[in-house]
């Protein structure tokens, strides 16, 4: 079924239990998973960085088939704290993978963030997948990670060209 038959909208409090179960199930078949992604969503939702308008569900036939979240994240820049957004998690139902839904969710949430005035996004993920959205290693932007995650998987993109120019610092997850 084409992804245009799927509705994207911000999550609602009434979706929380379904989102928890959906994210858990989606990551059971992911290439990389800690097994705690559903709990991470709960932690993000309870954090001061939570942005309810940037937590999107993809719904088809009354069922959640995709989910993506952007939350505020601070980089410890040499010039002082610098706010960016963290994209995590992105989840797509197994029976909907490979049909463009993850790309649609990603493009939609990045555009929504840009429209709200945010200028950069950070994530930990597959560079081959996220490169198509303009993500490059954070070290390309002068940002090192202190979490021990291999640098090749810590990615950033500018929503506004030049937004990260001259920035140096670190980020932890």
Coordinates of C-alpha atoms in Angstrom, one line a residue:
X1 CA 0.0 0.0 0.0
X2 CA 1.4 3.5 -0.8
X3 CA 2.6 5.6 2.1
X4 CA 0.2 8.4 1.0
X5 CA -2.7 6.3 2.4
X6 CA -1.0 6.7 5.8
X7 CA -1.8 9.8 7.9
X8 CA 1.0 11.5 9.8
X9 CA 0.0 13.5 12.9
X10 CA 1.5 14.5 16.3
X11 CA 1.0 11.9 19.0
X12 CA -1.8 12.3 21.5
X13 CA -1.8 11.2 25.2
X14 CA -4.3 8.5 24.2
X15 CA -1.6 7.0 21.9
X16 CA 1.0 6.5 24.6
X17 CA 0.3 2.9 25.5
X18 CA 0.1 1.9 21.8
X19 CA 3.3 3.8 21.0
X20 CA 5.1 2.0 23.9
X21 CA 4.0 -1.4 22.5
X22 CA 4.6 -0.4 18.9
X23 CA 8.2 0.9 19.5
X24 CA 9.0 -2.3 21.5
X25 CA 7.7 -4.5 18.7
X26 CA 9.3 -2.5 15.9
X27 CA 12.8 -2.6 17.5
X28 CA 12.6 -6.4 18.1
X29 CA 13.2 -6.7 14.4
X30 CA 15.6 -3.8 13.9
X31 CA 19.2 -4.2 12.7
X32 CA 20.4 -2.6 15.9
X33 CA 18.5 -2.4 19.2
X34 CA 19.2 -2.1 22.9
X35 CA 15.7 -3.5 23.7
X36 CA 14.9 -0.4 25.7
X37 CA 13.8 2.0 23.0
X38 CA 10.2 2.0 24.2
X39 CA 11.5 3.1 27.7
X40 CA 13.7 5.7 26.1
X41 CA 10.5 7.3 24.6
X42 CA 9.0 7.4 28.1
X43 CA 12.2 9.1 29.4
X44 CA 12.1 11.6 26.6
X45 CA 8.5 12.4 27.1
X46 CA 9.1 13.2 30.8
X47 CA 12.1 15.4 30.0
X48 CA 12.2 19.2 29.7
X49 CA 13.4 18.8 26.1
X50 CA 10.1 17.1 25.1
X51 CA 8.4 18.8 22.1
X52 CA 4.9 17.2 21.7
X53 CA 4.4 18.7 18.2
X54 CA 7.6 16.9 17.0
X55 CA 6.5 13.4 18.1
X56 CA 4.8 12.1 15.1
X57 CA 2.8 8.9 14.5
X58 CA 2.0 7.3 11.2
X59 CA -1.5 5.8 11.3
X60 CA -3.1 3.5 8.8
X61 CA -6.5 2.0 9.4
X62 CA -6.5 3.1 13.0
X63 CA -3.2 1.4 13.7
X64 CA 0.2 3.1 14.4
X65 CA 2.6 1.9 11.7
X66 CA 5.4 4.5 12.2
X67 CA 6.8 6.8 14.8
X68 CA 9.5 9.5 15.0
X69 CA 10.5 12.0 17.7
X70 CA 12.6 15.1 17.9
X71 CA 13.6 16.4 21.4
X72 CA 15.8 19.2 22.6
X73 CA 19.5 18.2 23.2
X74 CA 22.3 20.4 24.4
X75 CA 25.8 20.3 22.9
X76 CA 28.6 21.4 25.2
X77 CA 30.1 23.9 22.7
X78 CA 33.3 25.8 23.5
X79 CA 31.3 29.0 23.1
X80 CA 28.7 27.8 25.6
X81 CA 25.7 25.5 25.5
X82 CA 24.2 25.1 22.1
X83 CA 20.7 23.6 21.6
X84 CA 20.0 21.2 18.8
X85 CA 17.4 18.5 18.3
X86 CA 17.9 14.8 18.8
X87 CA 16.1 12.5 16.4
X88 CA 15.3 9.3 18.3
X89 CA 13.7 6.9 17.8
X90 CA 12.5 6.4 14.3
X91 CA 10.4 3.2 14.1
X92 CA 8.4 1.6 11.2
X93 CA 6.3 -1.5 11.4
X94 CA 8.0 -4.5 9.9
X95 CA 5.3 -4.9 7.3
X96 CA 5.7 -1.3 6.2
X97 CA 9.5 -1.2 5.9
X98 CA 11.2 -0.6 2.5
X99 CA 8.3 1.4 1.2
X100 CA 9.3 5.0 2.0
X101 CA 7.5 5.5 5.3
X102 CA 10.7 6.0 7.4
X103 CA 11.8 8.6 4.8
X104 CA 8.4 10.3 4.9
X105 CA 8.4 10.5 8.7
X106 CA 12.0 11.8 8.7
X107 CA 11.4 14.5 6.1
X108 CA 8.1 15.6 7.7
X109 CA 9.6 15.9 11.2
X110 CA 12.7 17.7 9.9
X111 CA 10.5 20.2 8.0
X112 CA 8.3 20.7 11.0
X113 CA 11.4 21.5 13.1
X114 CA 12.7 23.9 10.5
X115 CA 9.3 25.7 10.5
X116 CA 9.5 26.0 14.3
X117 CA 12.8 27.8 14.0
X118 CA 15.2 24.9 14.9
X119 CA 18.4 24.8 12.9
X120 CA 20.2 21.5 13.5
X121 CA 19.5 17.9 14.3
X122 CA 21.7 15.2 15.9
X123 CA 21.2 11.4 15.9
X124 CA 22.8 8.0 16.4
X125 CA 22.1 5.9 13.3
X126 CA 23.1 4.3 10.1
X127 CA 25.1 6.8 7.9
X128 CA 24.0 5.0 4.7
X129 CA 20.3 5.6 5.6
X130 CA 20.4 9.1 7.1
X131 CA 22.9 10.4 4.6
X132 CA 20.1 10.9 2.1
X133 CA 18.6 13.5 4.5
X134 CA 21.8 15.5 4.7
X135 CA 23.2 13.9 7.8
X136 CA 27.0 13.7 8.2
X137 CA 29.2 12.7 11.1
X138 CA 29.1 15.1 13.9
X139 CA 32.9 15.4 13.8
X140 CA 32.4 17.0 10.3
X141 CA 30.7 19.8 12.3
X142 CA 33.4 19.9 15.1
X143 CA 31.3 17.9 17.6
X144 CA 32.8 14.9 19.3
X145 CA 30.7 12.4 21.3
X146 CA 31.8 11.4 24.8
X147 CA 29.5 8.4 25.0
X148 CA 31.9 6.0 23.4
X149 CA 29.7 5.6 20.3
X150 CA 31.8 5.1 17.2
X151 CA 31.9 8.5 15.5
X152 CA 30.7 7.1 12.2
X153 CA 27.2 6.6 13.7
X154 CA 26.9 10.0 15.5
X155 CA 25.3 12.2 12.8
X156 CA 24.2 15.8 12.4
X157 CA 22.5 17.9 9.8
X158 CA 21.8 21.6 9.4
X159 CA 18.2 22.6 8.9
X160 CA 19.5 26.1 8.1
X161 CA 22.6 26.2 6.0
X162 CA 25.6 27.3 8.0
X163 CA 23.9 26.9 11.3
X164 CA 26.8 24.9 12.7
X165 CA 29.6 26.8 11.1
X166 CA 32.5 27.3 13.4
X167 CA 31.0 25.2 16.2
X168 CA 33.2 23.0 18.3
X169 CA 32.3 20.9 21.3
X170 CA 31.1 17.6 22.7
X171 CA 27.8 15.8 23.1
X172 CA 26.8 12.9 25.4
X173 CA 23.9 10.6 25.1

